[in-house]
């Protein structure tokens, strides 16, 4: 991963730097307190855990996007195992009659993007085909900026056979307004988020208010277009602005959606759903939860401080 964005909180930089530290990883992975924190943000390690959390959320009036954790795969067998995990999940969602309310989020790096773009396309195609057969769809997560072009190329290929395949654009990237313009066409499902990776200033805005301003610009482009925008943020100001702009553009609740992460602002997720908004919760699961958890802690230094104190005091 590249240099840290300028202007970013030092605690966040420290935690992101610790993601690759083996000693920190061992400490976090084996500490008893980790289990509670992990459970707050991750559905569990098994397919059954993912299905049972999906059931709970669907019963509460929410939609779901499921992410089988396992990014940055550098071995063919791992990529194949990730594909199999998604196929097993789709079978279970279908059997439980949950597929119409639960789509899949797929990181291309988990299915071989770093090994070979055509391998990632082939693996993602298997997942998209199975998702279609089971009555649901796939959204490709967006990773660091070195993968953006490759991910959008794979998206274009997948959409030829499975036009409901979605992708993610990150408002911290300077290129994203243009990408939004290019992808705001009929049937195009685009999730807009701020972006979660440490990026250099050549490609990304460094100040939080610039990222937010660009989020609003991008949201306007997506709402003015004819695609299906998915607004992924917990930011109360952005949620208000998006809701107001959606109304202004005459969008009905079935013409766009809000998305939030499992365990983050759960009351707000339910409040928006009660107001009639479509709200989708992003639910990660699987044994490879460490990197995901660290990114969530980095976003909220208050959580990280609480967690680190508990980690040290329980030992
Ligand atoms: C559904 C979903 C999918 C995502 N997919 C991707 C992806 O594919 N690629 C990618 O790079 N990133 C992805 N992200 C992560 C995203 O880029 C951000 O890193 C993350 O969402 C934090 O940004 P934010 O918009 O919530 O605002 P932040 O700037 O983190 O927070 C803004 C405000 O939101 C509120 N808030 C935030 N967190 C909390 C909390 N824990 N508790 C209470 N209030 C809180 C606070 O008021 C805070 O000031 C995704 C996020 C979501 C929600």
PDB file of C-alpha atoms and ligand atoms in Angstrom, residues 40 141-143 168 170 172 191 193-197 232-236 238 259-261 264-265 282 296 299-300 303, ligand 1:
ATOM      1  CA  UNK A  40     -19.337  -6.414  16.650  1.00  0.00           C
ATOM      2  CA  UNK A 141     -15.522  -3.797  -3.967  1.00  0.00           C
ATOM      3  CA  UNK A 142     -12.880  -1.197  -4.878  1.00  0.00           C
ATOM      4  CA  UNK A 143      -9.402  -1.596  -3.410  1.00  0.00           C
ATOM      5  CA  UNK A 168     -17.591   0.974  -6.076  1.00  0.00           C
ATOM      6  CA  UNK A 170     -14.204   6.302  -3.911  1.00  0.00           C
ATOM      7  CA  UNK A 172     -11.105  10.502  -2.139  1.00  0.00           C
ATOM      8  CA  UNK A 191     -21.699   2.281  -4.684  1.00  0.00           C
ATOM      9  CA  UNK A 193     -17.919   5.649  -0.610  1.00  0.00           C
ATOM     10  CA  UNK A 194     -15.152   7.919   0.698  1.00  0.00           C
ATOM     11  CA  UNK A 195     -12.406   5.281   0.357  1.00  0.00           C
ATOM     12  CA  UNK A 196     -10.565   3.228   2.970  1.00  0.00           C
ATOM     13  CA  UNK A 197      -6.953   2.874   1.769  1.00  0.00           C
ATOM     14  CA  UNK A 232     -22.194   3.980   1.448  1.00  0.00           C
ATOM     15  CA  UNK A 233     -21.455   6.273   4.354  1.00  0.00           C
ATOM     16  CA  UNK A 234     -22.123   6.699   8.080  1.00  0.00           C
ATOM     17  CA  UNK A 235     -21.602  10.432   7.879  1.00  0.00           C
ATOM     18  CA  UNK A 236     -24.783  12.142   9.157  1.00  0.00           C
ATOM     19  CA  UNK A 238     -23.692  13.365   3.885  1.00  0.00           C
ATOM     20  CA  UNK A 259     -25.392   1.374   2.760  1.00  0.00           C
ATOM     21  CA  UNK A 260     -23.589   1.035   6.085  1.00  0.00           C
ATOM     22  CA  UNK A 261     -21.229  -1.457   7.661  1.00  0.00           C
ATOM     23  CA  UNK A 264     -21.543   0.764  12.663  1.00  0.00           C
ATOM     24  CA  UNK A 265     -24.462   3.053  13.589  1.00  0.00           C
ATOM     25  CA  UNK A 282     -22.438  -4.719   4.455  1.00  0.00           C
ATOM     26  CA  UNK A 296     -12.577  -0.293  11.022  1.00  0.00           C
ATOM     27  CA  UNK A 299     -11.498   4.865  11.000  1.00  0.00           C
ATOM     28  CA  UNK A 300     -12.589   5.469  14.565  1.00  0.00           C
ATOM     29  CA  UNK A 303     -12.794   2.492  19.180  1.00  0.00           C
TER      30      UNK A 303
HETATM   31  C1  LIG B   1     -21.354  -0.437   2.691  1.00  0.00           C
HETATM   32  C2  LIG B   1     -19.941   0.044   2.598  1.00  0.00           C
HETATM   33  C3  LIG B   1     -19.113  -0.481   1.636  1.00  0.00           C
HETATM   34  C4  LIG B   1     -17.804  -0.010   1.505  1.00  0.00           C
HETATM   35  N1  LIG B   1     -17.029  -0.476   0.486  1.00  0.00           N
HETATM   36  C5  LIG B   1     -15.799   0.066   0.310  1.00  0.00           C
HETATM   37  C6  LIG B   1     -14.998  -0.288  -0.823  1.00  0.00           C
HETATM   38  O1  LIG B   1     -15.361  -1.108  -1.671  1.00  0.00           O
HETATM   39  N2  LIG B   1     -13.777   0.308  -0.942  1.00  0.00           N
HETATM   40  C7  LIG B   1     -13.319   1.233  -0.031  1.00  0.00           C
HETATM   41  O2  LIG B   1     -12.216   1.775  -0.207  1.00  0.00           O
HETATM   42  N3  LIG B   1     -14.055   1.559   1.053  1.00  0.00           N
HETATM   43  C8  LIG B   1     -15.266   1.006   1.242  1.00  0.00           C
HETATM   44  N4  LIG B   1     -16.015   1.387   2.335  1.00  0.00           N
HETATM   45  C9  LIG B   1     -15.381   2.168   3.422  1.00  0.00           C
HETATM   46  C10 LIG B   1     -15.493   3.638   3.169  1.00  0.00           C
HETATM   47  O3  LIG B   1     -14.668   4.011   2.092  1.00  0.00           O
HETATM   48  C11 LIG B   1     -15.058   4.436   4.407  1.00  0.00           C
HETATM   49  O4  LIG B   1     -13.745   4.120   4.732  1.00  0.00           O
HETATM   50  C12 LIG B   1     -15.935   4.187   5.608  1.00  0.00           C
HETATM   51  O5  LIG B   1     -17.268   4.021   5.261  1.00  0.00           O
HETATM   52  C13 LIG B   1     -15.856   5.397   6.560  1.00  0.00           C
HETATM   53  O6  LIG B   1     -16.324   6.556   5.908  1.00  0.00           O
HETATM   54  P1  LIG B   1     -17.691   7.299   6.274  1.00  0.00           P
HETATM   55  O7  LIG B   1     -18.301   7.750   4.994  1.00  0.00           O
HETATM   56  O8  LIG B   1     -18.558   6.442   7.075  1.00  0.00           O
HETATM   57  O9  LIG B   1     -17.254   8.603   7.017  1.00  0.00           O
HETATM   58  P2  LIG B   1     -16.157   8.933   8.152  1.00  0.00           P
HETATM   59  O10 LIG B   1     -15.437  10.117   7.620  1.00  0.00           O
HETATM   60  O11 LIG B   1     -15.391   7.744   8.605  1.00  0.00           O
HETATM   61  O12 LIG B   1     -17.085   9.379   9.343  1.00  0.00           O
HETATM   62  C14 LIG B   1     -17.901  10.532   9.200  1.00  0.00           C
HETATM   63  C15 LIG B   1     -18.858  10.624  10.349  1.00  0.00           C
HETATM   64  O13 LIG B   1     -19.710   9.458  10.368  1.00  0.00           O
HETATM   65  C16 LIG B   1     -20.013   9.119  11.711  1.00  0.00           C
HETATM   66  N5  LIG B   1     -19.439   7.796  12.026  1.00  0.00           N
HETATM   67  C17 LIG B   1     -18.515   7.122  11.327  1.00  0.00           C
HETATM   68  N6  LIG B   1     -18.218   5.952  11.935  1.00  0.00           N
HETATM   69  C18 LIG B   1     -18.965   5.902  13.041  1.00  0.00           C
HETATM   70  C19 LIG B   1     -19.107   4.950  14.098  1.00  0.00           C
HETATM   71  N7  LIG B   1     -18.373   3.836  14.137  1.00  0.00           N
HETATM   72  N8  LIG B   1     -19.978   5.236  15.073  1.00  0.00           N
HETATM   73  C20 LIG B   1     -20.705   6.368  15.063  1.00  0.00           C
HETATM   74  N9  LIG B   1     -20.593   7.305  14.101  1.00  0.00           N
HETATM   75  C21 LIG B   1     -19.751   7.084  13.110  1.00  0.00           C
HETATM   76  C22 LIG B   1     -19.371  10.173  12.581  1.00  0.00           C
HETATM   77  O14 LIG B   1     -20.287  11.206  12.776  1.00  0.00           O
HETATM   78  C23 LIG B   1     -18.226  10.646  11.716  1.00  0.00           C
HETATM   79  O15 LIG B   1     -17.776  11.929  12.037  1.00  0.00           O
HETATM   80  C24 LIG B   1     -17.340   0.965   2.425  1.00  0.00           C
HETATM   81  C25 LIG B   1     -18.177   1.486   3.397  1.00  0.00           C
HETATM   82  C26 LIG B   1     -19.468   1.063   3.488  1.00  0.00           C
HETATM   83  C27 LIG B   1     -20.371   1.688   4.499  1.00  0.00           C
END
